[in-house]
Amino acid sequence: MTPADTTITVLGAGYVGLTTAALLAHAGYTVYALEPNPERLDVIKQGKSFFFEEGLDAIIKAALDRGTLIPTDSYADSVPRSHIVFSSVGTPDNPDGSSNLTYVFAAAREAAAHLAPGSIYVQKSTVPVGTGTRIEAVFTELGASIHYVSNPEFLREGTALHDTLYFDRVVAGGNDSQAVDEVLAVYRQLETWRDTIATAAGIKPTTQTGQYISTSLNSAELIKVTANAFLALKISFANSIAKLSDEVGADIVDVMDAVGADKRIGRAFLQAGRGYGGGCFPKDVSGLIASGLDHGVELEIMHAAQAVNSSMPGYIVEKLLTSCDGNLSGKKVAVLGLAFKAGTSDVRRSPGIALANTILRTGAQVTTYDPQALGEAEEKLHDGIVQFDSLEKAIAGVDVVIIATEWPEIIHYSAQRYAEAMQGTLFVDAINHFDIATVQQAGLRYIGVGR
Ligand SMILES: NC(=O)c1ccc[n+]([C@@H]2O[C@H](COP(=O)([O-])OP(=O)(O)OC[C@H]3O[C@@H](n4cnc5c(N)ncnc54)[C@H](O)[C@@H]3O)[C@@H](O)[C@H]2O)c1
């Protein structure tokens, strides 16, 4: 089948699904983006994304205008026409940390009622190992003759288009090798268009060459959660050593820079700071722990990663309290950066929000600012925290500044300008970005993590 004859449906037009749908709609396919949430669907129909992701709005609009991207909330209108259906519905965590697969199974059941025989159902959502086998059983039970392929997603919010076009690897696993190959062929097709799409989106093309990896179904599922768990582990490892650095007067930035210079280790994800957050790492770690237990395997190392991570906002606030005689009551504290990382408006499990809420409990007056996440942060910030629509307003006359997210606007604002705007002198660099000497020369007291 050529792309021109192939219609694709993407179930769940969230961070992953909308990105995938918009990109494939520029690679020769006709793509339905199926989204049941009416507010989200409305925004997409206007040619926009409901979240901030660089370059995405431009390609959504262009594909809508061209008629290759069709937003819908109807399975009946989209799925029967599609040879390939990608599922990218949410997989939040249950209160016990295990993966909540309600949406995954609801989407599979609903799709099964509409899928054409012989079509391919591709799981992009992050699911515990063994889920695909259970979904195949559902298809069999419902009499649907469908090929199932696991194709985990590795994009990062903030660089989602780049990551999808210039990927490190595409992984696909399943019991039907032809279906697996067909899914990989979709990405090969996308690769042939990638520079054109990148240019349309305003993203810089690169020469990155990625790998196509086909595996068994269970291996593909395990690859995704293992990759995220390992990255989370690296961050928590760096934060553990940061706590020791604080005790012995070492600088974790120097330590990890030199440790990471070893090619066997690498520098990525060894930055100590306020810990990881977002819609993936926390739930993927707890999901892996729960999945291990389901199979009688205790993943102690991941419990440790989790415990270190959840200690970090409190650890940073304790360091701050120590610097002001244990009393922040009545002090004005600005927390800068509420998105869980730069480049996105996503505030799920955001460390910046955890810091702001923890500081409020000390009796301080908390102001905040984020270039993109003010709207999404609103309901997660505790009553009494004031959001400002500019960095300058948030820091005017404050006693303490806390840098929580690496937005360019926040980290390129000079220490001197922070010092001039503040009334006090405490500068908490919760992402270990700033040069200590420069901050001190501006007359501020530097507090980092492991520095
Ligand atoms: N966000 C990321 O950076 C990222 C990266 C890699 C993998 N993932 C994984 O991809 C999956 C999706 O993540 P996300 O961040 O895009 O989630 P999301 O919550 O932004 O999007 C999921 C969408 O699915 C829709 N939905 C729910 N039930 C549905 C149904 N029955 N049929 C169709 N649509 C339905 C929701 O309305 C929502 O818009 C998750 O498993 C996540 O772990 C996410």
Short mmCIF file of C-alpha atoms and ligand atoms in Angstrom, two decimals:
data_model
loop_
_atom_site.label_atom_id
_atom_site.label_comp_id
_atom_site.label_asym_id
_atom_site.label_seq_id
_atom_site.Cartn_x
_atom_site.Cartn_y
_atom_site.Cartn_z
CA MET A 1 0.00 0.00 0.00
CA THR A 2 1.30 3.49 -0.78
CA PRO A 3 0.92 6.32 1.70
CA ALA A 4 -1.58 7.95 -0.66
CA ASP A 5 -3.85 4.88 -0.29
CA THR A 6 -3.31 4.60 3.42
CA THR A 7 -5.52 6.25 5.98
CA ILE A 8 -4.37 6.33 9.57
CA THR A 9 -6.31 7.06 12.74
CA VAL A 10 -4.60 8.25 15.90
CA LEU A 11 -6.67 7.61 19.03
CA GLY A 12 -6.15 10.27 21.69
CA ALA A 13 -4.87 13.62 20.40
CA GLY A 14 -2.83 14.54 23.48
CA TYR A 15 0.85 15.45 23.65
CA VAL A 16 1.88 12.28 21.82
CA GLY A 17 -1.15 11.64 19.61
CA LEU A 18 -1.54 15.15 18.25
CA THR A 19 2.16 15.40 17.45
CA THR A 20 2.10 12.02 15.70
CA ALA A 21 -1.08 12.79 13.77
CA ALA A 22 0.13 16.21 12.59
CA LEU A 23 3.49 14.83 11.43
CA LEU A 24 2.02 11.84 9.58
CA ALA A 25 -0.47 14.18 7.89
CA HIS A 26 2.57 15.83 6.27
CA ALA A 27 4.13 12.55 5.13
CA GLY A 28 1.58 11.61 2.47
CA TYR A 29 -1.05 10.00 4.72
CA THR A 30 -4.59 11.03 5.45
CA VAL A 31 -4.84 11.07 9.23
CA TYR A 32 -7.80 11.20 11.58
CA ALA A 33 -6.92 12.66 14.98
CA LEU A 34 -9.57 11.22 17.27
CA GLU A 35 -10.05 13.13 20.51
CA PRO A 36 -13.09 12.65 22.79
CA ASN A 37 -12.40 15.69 24.97
CA PRO A 38 -14.60 18.43 23.39
CA GLU A 39 -12.48 21.37 24.57
CA ARG A 40 -9.29 19.81 23.19
CA LEU A 41 -11.03 18.86 19.93
CA ASP A 42 -12.37 22.40 19.48
CA VAL A 43 -8.90 23.90 19.76
CA ILE A 44 -7.48 21.37 17.28
CA LYS A 45 -10.28 22.16 14.81
CA GLN A 46 -9.17 25.79 14.96
CA GLY A 47 -5.76 24.69 13.68
CA LYS A 48 -3.97 24.83 17.02
CA SER A 49 -2.72 22.68 19.82
CA PHE A 50 -4.20 22.93 23.31
CA PHE A 51 -0.67 22.78 24.77
CA PHE A 52 2.51 24.61 23.89
CA GLU A 53 4.97 22.74 21.66
CA GLU A 54 7.27 24.62 19.34
CA GLY A 55 6.36 24.30 15.65
CA LEU A 56 3.26 22.18 16.23
CA ASP A 57 0.59 24.82 15.55
CA ALA A 58 2.11 25.61 12.17
CA ILE A 59 1.92 22.04 10.93
CA ILE A 60 -1.53 21.39 12.40
CA LYS A 61 -2.88 24.41 10.55
CA ALA A 62 -1.18 23.49 7.26
CA ALA A 63 -2.43 19.89 7.40
CA LEU A 64 -5.98 20.99 8.23
CA ASP A 65 -5.96 23.42 5.32
CA ARG A 66 -4.71 20.68 3.04
CA GLY A 67 -7.35 18.25 4.33
CA THR A 68 -4.82 15.57 5.33
CA LEU A 69 -5.47 16.02 9.05
CA ILE A 70 -9.06 15.42 10.13
CA PRO A 71 -9.97 16.05 13.77
CA THR A 72 -12.89 13.94 14.95
CA ASP A 73 -14.46 12.39 18.01
CA SER A 74 -16.06 9.54 16.05
CA TYR A 75 -14.65 6.03 15.90
CA ALA A 76 -17.28 5.10 13.31
CA ASP A 77 -16.19 7.88 10.94
CA SER A 78 -12.47 7.24 11.22
CA VAL A 79 -11.44 3.74 12.28
CA PRO A 80 -13.22 1.65 9.57
CA ARG A 81 -11.41 3.64 6.84
CA SER A 82 -8.01 3.20 8.45
CA HIS A 83 -5.48 0.50 7.67
CA ILE A 84 -3.39 1.51 10.68
CA VAL A 85 -4.74 2.77 14.01
CA PHE A 86 -2.31 4.21 16.54
CA SER A 87 -3.48 4.33 20.14
CA SER A 88 -1.91 7.09 22.20
CA VAL A 89 -4.43 7.48 24.99
CA GLY A 90 -3.30 8.41 28.49
CA THR A 91 -1.94 5.88 30.97
CA PRO A 92 -1.97 7.71 34.32
CA ASP A 93 -1.04 5.95 37.52
CA ASN A 94 -3.45 4.43 40.01
CA PRO A 95 -3.23 5.54 43.65
CA ASP A 96 -1.00 2.49 44.34
CA GLY A 97 1.42 3.54 41.56
CA SER A 98 0.41 0.84 39.08
CA SER A 99 -0.57 1.83 35.53
CA ASN A 100 -4.18 2.74 35.00
CA LEU A 101 -5.10 0.99 31.75
CA THR A 102 -8.75 2.03 31.69
CA TYR A 103 -8.30 4.27 28.63
CA VAL A 104 -6.05 1.77 26.87
CA PHE A 105 -8.63 -1.02 27.08
CA ALA A 106 -11.60 1.29 26.44
CA ALA A 107 -9.93 2.53 23.23
CA ALA A 108 -9.01 -1.02 22.12
CA ARG A 109 -12.54 -2.32 22.74
CA GLU A 110 -14.16 0.60 20.97
CA ALA A 111 -11.75 0.33 18.03
CA ALA A 112 -12.31 -3.44 17.78
CA ALA A 113 -15.96 -2.77 16.99
CA HIS A 114 -14.95 -0.67 13.97
CA LEU A 115 -11.59 -1.96 12.73
CA ALA A 116 -11.49 -3.42 9.24
CA PRO A 117 -10.31 -7.07 9.20
CA GLY A 118 -6.56 -7.30 8.63
CA SER A 119 -5.86 -3.80 9.86
CA ILE A 120 -3.07 -2.99 12.29
CA TYR A 121 -3.59 -1.70 15.82
CA VAL A 122 -0.48 0.02 17.10
CA GLN A 123 0.07 0.78 20.77
CA LYS A 124 2.04 3.98 21.32
CA SER A 125 0.92 4.47 24.90
CA THR A 126 3.36 3.38 27.59
CA VAL A 127 1.96 0.18 29.05
CA PRO A 128 3.26 -2.53 31.40
CA VAL A 129 4.83 -5.54 29.76
CA GLY A 130 2.14 -8.10 28.99
CA THR A 131 -0.56 -5.55 28.10
CA GLY A 132 -0.34 -6.27 24.37
CA THR A 133 -0.98 -9.94 24.93
CA ARG A 134 -4.07 -9.03 26.97
CA ILE A 135 -5.32 -6.71 24.21
CA GLU A 136 -4.78 -9.40 21.60
CA ALA A 137 -6.98 -11.65 23.76
CA VAL A 138 -9.67 -8.94 23.82
CA PHE A 139 -9.57 -8.70 20.01
CA THR A 140 -9.87 -12.48 19.74
CA GLU A 141 -12.76 -12.53 22.22
CA LEU A 142 -14.54 -9.82 20.19
CA GLY A 143 -13.94 -11.69 16.95
CA ALA A 144 -11.77 -8.91 15.51
CA SER A 145 -9.07 -10.15 13.16
CA ILE A 146 -6.46 -7.47 13.85
CA HIS A 147 -2.66 -7.40 13.93
CA TYR A 148 -1.32 -5.88 17.12
CA VAL A 149 2.01 -4.03 17.26
CA SER A 150 3.71 -2.32 20.19
CA ASN A 151 5.45 0.87 19.04
CA PRO A 152 6.46 2.77 22.16
CA GLU A 153 6.92 6.51 21.96
CA PHE A 154 10.17 8.21 22.98
CA LEU A 155 9.46 11.87 22.16
CA ARG A 156 10.18 14.49 24.79
CA GLU A 157 7.81 17.40 25.35
CA GLY A 158 9.55 20.61 24.36
CA THR A 159 11.37 18.90 21.48
CA ALA A 160 8.56 16.62 20.35
CA LEU A 161 8.71 17.38 16.62
CA HIS A 162 12.47 17.14 16.47
CA ASP A 163 12.49 13.87 18.43
CA THR A 164 9.93 12.28 16.14
CA LEU A 165 11.56 13.41 12.90
CA TYR A 166 15.18 12.92 13.98
CA PHE A 167 14.74 9.93 16.25
CA ASP A 168 17.43 7.83 17.94
CA ARG A 169 15.39 4.69 17.33
CA VAL A 170 11.97 3.51 16.34
CA VAL A 171 10.98 0.32 18.13
CA ALA A 172 8.19 -1.97 16.95
CA GLY A 173 7.39 -5.39 18.30
CA GLY A 174 4.67 -7.92 17.65
CA ASN A 175 3.75 -11.44 16.77
CA ASP A 176 3.16 -10.70 13.08
CA SER A 177 6.43 -9.66 11.42
CA GLN A 178 4.68 -8.24 8.36
CA ALA A 179 2.59 -5.92 10.53
CA VAL A 180 5.72 -4.86 12.40
CA ASP A 181 7.43 -4.08 9.09
CA GLU A 182 4.41 -2.08 7.93
CA VAL A 183 4.58 0.05 11.06
CA LEU A 184 8.32 0.63 10.58
CA ALA A 185 7.58 1.58 6.97
CA VAL A 186 5.37 4.44 8.20
CA TYR A 187 8.41 5.89 9.98
CA ARG A 188 10.64 5.35 6.95
CA GLN A 189 8.07 7.31 4.96
CA LEU A 190 8.07 10.07 7.59
CA GLU A 191 11.87 10.11 7.43
CA THR A 192 11.80 10.85 3.70
CA TRP A 193 9.74 13.97 4.43
CA ARG A 194 11.44 15.03 7.60
CA ASP A 195 13.50 17.99 6.39
CA THR A 196 10.52 19.45 4.53
CA ILE A 197 8.31 19.08 7.59
CA ALA A 198 10.97 20.47 9.91
CA THR A 199 11.33 23.53 7.73
CA ALA A 200 7.55 24.06 7.66
CA ALA A 201 7.52 23.80 11.45
CA GLY A 202 10.48 26.12 11.91
CA ILE A 203 12.65 23.32 13.36
CA LYS A 204 16.29 23.03 12.36
CA PRO A 205 16.93 19.90 10.25
CA THR A 206 19.84 17.74 11.38
CA THR A 207 21.70 14.79 9.89
CA GLN A 208 20.83 12.44 12.75
CA THR A 209 20.42 8.86 11.56
CA GLY A 210 18.26 6.69 13.78
CA GLN A 211 17.82 2.94 14.08
CA TYR A 212 14.80 0.84 13.19
CA ILE A 213 14.47 -1.93 15.73
CA SER A 214 12.00 -4.80 15.52
CA THR A 215 11.53 -7.03 18.55
CA SER A 216 9.06 -9.35 20.18
CA LEU A 217 5.91 -7.82 21.65
CA ASN A 218 7.03 -8.14 25.28
CA SER A 219 10.50 -6.78 24.52
CA ALA A 220 9.09 -3.67 22.82
CA GLU A 221 6.87 -2.97 25.83
CA LEU A 222 9.74 -3.48 28.25
CA ILE A 223 12.15 -1.29 26.25
CA LYS A 224 10.03 1.80 26.79
CA VAL A 225 9.59 1.59 30.55
CA THR A 226 13.17 0.48 31.03
CA ALA A 227 14.51 3.47 29.10
CA ASN A 228 12.49 5.93 31.20
CA ALA A 229 13.32 4.14 34.44
CA PHE A 230 17.04 4.27 33.65
CA LEU A 231 16.94 8.00 32.95
CA ALA A 232 15.05 8.57 36.21
CA LEU A 233 17.66 6.44 37.96
CA LYS A 234 20.49 8.58 36.60
CA ILE A 235 18.83 11.76 37.88
CA SER A 236 18.24 10.28 41.33
CA PHE A 237 21.79 8.96 41.41
CA ALA A 238 23.11 12.45 40.69
CA ASN A 239 20.85 13.87 43.41
CA SER A 240 22.10 11.31 45.96
CA ILE A 241 25.70 12.30 45.26
CA ALA A 242 24.61 15.97 45.39
CA LYS A 243 23.50 15.49 48.99
CA LEU A 244 26.94 14.07 49.82
CA SER A 245 28.57 16.96 47.91
CA ASP A 246 26.69 19.40 50.14
CA GLU A 247 28.08 17.71 53.23
CA VAL A 248 31.69 17.64 52.06
CA GLY A 249 31.84 20.96 50.20
CA ALA A 250 32.26 19.46 46.72
CA ASP A 251 30.50 20.86 43.63
CA ILE A 252 28.19 18.27 42.06
CA VAL A 253 28.38 20.09 38.71
CA ASP A 254 32.15 19.58 38.55
CA VAL A 255 31.81 16.05 39.88
CA MET A 256 29.23 14.89 37.35
CA ASP A 257 30.87 16.74 34.50
CA ALA A 258 34.05 14.76 35.06
CA VAL A 259 32.23 11.53 35.82
CA GLY A 260 30.19 11.92 32.63
CA ALA A 261 33.32 12.58 30.57
CA ASP A 262 33.83 8.83 30.76
CA LYS A 263 32.29 7.55 27.51
CA ARG A 264 30.98 4.49 29.33
CA ILE A 265 28.87 6.79 31.52
CA GLY A 266 28.00 9.91 29.50
CA ARG A 267 26.84 13.28 30.82
CA ALA A 268 23.14 13.09 29.97
CA PHE A 269 20.68 13.07 32.87
CA LEU A 270 23.39 13.48 35.52
CA GLN A 271 22.35 17.04 36.39
CA ALA A 272 21.44 17.28 40.05
CA GLY A 273 18.64 19.61 41.09
CA ARG A 274 14.99 19.62 42.03
CA GLY A 275 14.38 16.17 40.57
CA TYR A 276 12.29 14.85 37.72
CA GLY A 277 8.59 15.44 37.10
CA GLY A 278 6.16 15.42 34.21
CA GLY A 279 3.57 13.05 32.86
CA CYS A 280 6.03 10.18 32.25
CA PHE A 281 8.98 9.51 34.57
CA PRO A 282 7.09 9.44 37.91
CA LYS A 283 4.32 7.18 36.65
CA ASP A 284 6.59 5.03 34.51
CA VAL A 285 8.85 4.34 37.50
CA SER A 286 5.92 3.44 39.76
CA GLY A 287 4.36 1.44 36.92
CA LEU A 288 7.55 -0.57 36.46
CA ILE A 289 7.75 -1.28 40.18
CA ALA A 290 4.13 -2.51 40.17
CA SER A 291 4.66 -4.51 37.00
CA GLY A 292 7.73 -6.17 38.56
CA LEU A 293 5.71 -7.15 41.62
CA ASP A 294 3.00 -8.64 39.38
CA HIS A 295 5.69 -11.00 38.12
CA GLY A 296 7.27 -11.61 41.54
CA VAL A 297 10.26 -9.32 40.93
CA GLU A 298 11.11 -6.66 43.51
CA LEU A 299 12.85 -3.72 41.79
CA GLU A 300 14.49 -2.25 44.93
CA ILE A 301 16.66 0.10 42.90
CA MET A 302 13.59 1.87 41.48
CA HIS A 303 12.11 2.35 44.97
CA ALA A 304 15.31 4.14 45.87
CA ALA A 305 15.14 6.34 42.75
CA GLN A 306 11.58 7.26 43.64
CA ALA A 307 12.39 8.06 47.27
CA VAL A 308 15.34 10.28 46.36
CA ASN A 309 13.26 12.12 43.79
CA SER A 310 10.36 12.87 46.09
CA SER A 311 12.78 14.15 48.75
CA MET A 312 14.30 16.86 46.51
CA PRO A 313 11.79 19.77 46.80
CA GLY A 314 11.78 19.36 50.60
CA TYR A 315 15.58 19.09 50.64
CA ILE A 316 15.90 22.37 48.73
CA VAL A 317 13.42 24.15 50.99
CA GLU A 318 15.37 22.87 54.05
CA LYS A 319 18.57 24.31 52.59
CA LEU A 320 16.82 27.62 52.10
CA LEU A 321 15.42 27.57 55.64
CA THR A 322 18.90 26.91 57.04
CA SER A 323 20.07 30.06 55.26
CA CYS A 324 17.45 32.19 56.94
CA ASP A 325 17.57 30.88 60.52
CA GLY A 326 14.77 28.41 59.92
CA ASN A 327 12.18 31.11 59.36
CA LEU A 328 10.62 32.12 56.08
CA SER A 329 7.44 33.46 57.63
CA GLY A 330 6.33 36.65 55.92
CA LYS A 331 9.26 36.53 53.47
CA LYS A 332 8.53 37.11 49.80
CA VAL A 333 9.66 34.20 47.64
CA ALA A 334 9.44 34.08 43.82
CA VAL A 335 9.38 30.63 42.21
CA LEU A 336 10.32 30.91 38.54
CA GLY A 337 9.26 28.13 36.19
CA LEU A 338 6.15 26.02 36.78
CA ALA A 339 6.25 23.75 33.73
CA PHE A 340 7.95 20.47 34.59
CA LYS A 341 10.63 21.43 32.10
CA ALA A 342 11.34 24.16 29.56
CA GLY A 343 9.63 24.14 26.17
CA THR A 344 6.26 22.87 27.35
CA SER A 345 3.19 24.11 29.20
CA ASP A 346 2.81 20.71 30.90
CA VAL A 347 2.69 20.97 34.70
CA ARG A 348 2.01 17.32 35.54
CA ARG A 349 4.04 16.42 38.69
CA SER A 350 6.00 19.63 38.25
CA PRO A 351 8.86 20.17 40.73
CA GLY A 352 8.37 23.95 40.39
CA ILE A 353 4.82 23.59 41.64
CA ALA A 354 5.95 21.25 44.45
CA LEU A 355 8.51 23.89 45.49
CA ALA A 356 5.95 26.72 45.42
CA ASN A 357 3.41 24.74 47.47
CA THR A 358 6.05 23.54 49.98
CA ILE A 359 7.33 27.08 50.48
CA LEU A 360 3.83 28.42 51.02
CA ARG A 361 3.54 26.06 54.01
CA THR A 362 6.51 27.77 55.69
CA GLY A 363 4.44 30.94 55.97
CA ALA A 364 6.19 32.74 53.10
CA GLN A 365 4.37 34.86 50.52
CA VAL A 366 4.87 33.09 47.19
CA THR A 367 4.83 34.67 43.75
CA THR A 368 5.37 32.68 40.55
CA TYR A 369 5.97 33.11 36.86
CA ASP A 370 6.16 30.79 33.87
CA PRO A 371 6.35 31.80 30.18
CA GLN A 372 3.83 29.15 29.04
CA ALA A 373 2.32 27.24 31.96
CA LEU A 374 0.42 29.88 33.93
CA GLY A 375 -2.97 28.58 32.78
CA GLU A 376 -2.24 24.90 33.36
CA ALA A 377 -0.59 25.64 36.73
CA GLU A 378 -3.56 27.53 38.16
CA GLU A 379 -5.43 24.58 39.64
CA LYS A 380 -2.30 22.87 40.99
CA LEU A 381 -0.99 25.85 42.95
CA HIS A 382 -2.34 26.18 46.47
CA ASP A 383 -4.57 29.12 47.39
CA GLY A 384 -2.55 32.18 48.24
CA ILE A 385 0.16 31.72 45.60
CA VAL A 386 0.12 34.63 43.19
CA GLN A 387 0.94 34.11 39.50
CA PHE A 388 2.36 37.01 37.51
CA ASP A 389 2.41 37.38 33.75
CA SER A 390 5.98 38.63 33.66
CA LEU A 391 9.28 37.70 35.25
CA GLU A 392 9.88 41.30 36.34
CA LYS A 393 6.57 41.52 38.19
CA ALA A 394 7.13 38.19 39.96
CA ILE A 395 10.57 39.12 41.32
CA ALA A 396 9.99 42.80 42.16
CA GLY A 397 10.95 43.38 45.78
CA VAL A 398 11.20 39.70 46.79
CA ASP A 399 13.54 38.35 49.46
CA VAL A 400 14.23 35.04 47.71
CA VAL A 401 14.31 33.92 44.07
CA ILE A 402 14.04 30.22 43.25
CA ILE A 403 14.96 29.07 39.75
CA ALA A 404 12.86 25.96 39.15
CA THR A 405 12.71 25.45 35.36
CA GLU A 406 15.37 26.03 32.71
CA TRP A 407 13.32 28.38 30.48
CA PRO A 408 15.74 30.54 28.42
CA GLU A 409 13.98 33.71 29.59
CA ILE A 410 14.61 32.76 33.22
CA ILE A 411 18.18 31.47 32.95
CA HIS A 412 19.38 34.20 30.60
CA TYR A 413 18.17 36.93 32.93
CA SER A 414 21.43 38.00 34.51
CA ALA A 415 22.26 37.61 38.19
CA GLN A 416 22.86 41.35 38.26
CA ARG A 417 19.33 42.08 37.08
CA TYR A 418 17.86 39.62 39.60
CA ALA A 419 19.84 41.36 42.32
CA GLU A 420 18.64 44.80 41.24
CA ALA A 421 14.97 43.73 41.21
CA MET A 422 15.04 41.92 44.57
CA GLN A 423 14.83 43.35 48.04
CA GLY A 424 16.64 40.39 49.66
CA THR A 425 19.71 38.44 48.60
CA LEU A 426 18.86 34.72 48.59
CA PHE A 427 19.17 33.08 45.19
CA VAL A 428 18.15 29.42 45.06
CA ASP A 429 19.29 27.74 41.87
CA ALA A 430 17.23 24.54 42.01
CA ILE A 431 18.50 23.50 38.57
CA ASN A 432 22.20 24.20 39.21
CA HIS A 433 22.40 26.35 36.11
CA PHE A 434 24.06 29.54 37.31
CA ASP A 435 27.73 30.26 37.80
CA ILE A 436 28.25 30.60 41.56
CA ALA A 437 30.89 33.33 41.34
CA THR A 438 28.76 35.47 39.02
CA VAL A 439 25.77 35.23 41.35
CA GLN A 440 27.94 36.14 44.32
CA GLN A 441 29.52 39.06 42.46
CA ALA A 442 26.01 40.41 41.93
CA GLY A 443 25.71 40.55 45.73
CA LEU A 444 23.46 37.50 46.07
CA ARG A 445 23.85 34.43 48.31
CA TYR A 446 23.91 31.36 46.10
CA ILE A 447 22.11 28.17 47.17
CA GLY A 448 22.37 25.25 44.76
CA VAL A 449 21.85 21.51 45.04
CA GLY A 450 25.13 19.78 45.91
CA ARG A 451 27.22 22.89 45.37
N1 LIG B 1 3.83 13.13 26.95
C1 LIG B 1 4.98 12.58 26.68
O1 LIG B 1 6.02 13.25 26.65
C2 LIG B 1 5.07 11.12 26.36
C3 LIG B 1 6.25 10.61 25.80
C4 LIG B 1 6.32 9.26 25.52
C5 LIG B 1 5.26 8.43 25.82
N2 LIG B 1 4.13 8.97 26.38
C6 LIG B 1 3.02 8.06 26.65
O2 LIG B 1 2.04 8.28 25.64
C7 LIG B 1 0.72 8.12 26.18
C8 LIG B 1 -0.07 9.39 25.97
O3 LIG B 1 0.55 10.42 26.69
P1 LIG B 1 0.13 11.95 26.53
O4 LIG B 1 1.07 12.72 27.34
O5 LIG B 1 -0.05 12.24 25.09
O6 LIG B 1 -1.31 11.90 27.25
P2 LIG B 1 -2.50 12.95 27.15
O7 LIG B 1 -3.27 12.79 28.39
O8 LIG B 1 -1.98 14.29 26.78
O9 LIG B 1 -3.35 12.46 25.90
C9 LIG B 1 -4.16 11.34 25.90
C10 LIG B 1 -5.44 11.69 25.16
O10 LIG B 1 -6.22 10.52 25.00
C11 LIG B 1 -7.58 10.90 25.03
N3 LIG B 1 -8.41 9.70 25.31
C12 LIG B 1 -8.74 9.17 26.50
N4 LIG B 1 -9.51 8.10 26.33
C13 LIG B 1 -9.64 7.91 25.00
C14 LIG B 1 -10.30 6.94 24.19
N5 LIG B 1 -10.97 5.92 24.75
N6 LIG B 1 -10.23 7.07 22.86
C15 LIG B 1 -9.55 8.07 22.29
N7 LIG B 1 -8.91 9.02 23.01
C16 LIG B 1 -8.95 8.94 24.35
C17 LIG B 1 -7.63 11.95 26.12
O11 LIG B 1 -8.77 12.77 26.01
C18 LIG B 1 -6.32 12.70 25.89
O12 LIG B 1 -6.48 13.87 25.11
C19 LIG B 1 0.93 7.76 27.64
O13 LIG B 1 0.94 6.37 27.78
C20 LIG B 1 2.31 8.31 27.95
O14 LIG B 1 2.93 7.61 29.00
C21 LIG B 1 4.01 10.27 26.64
#
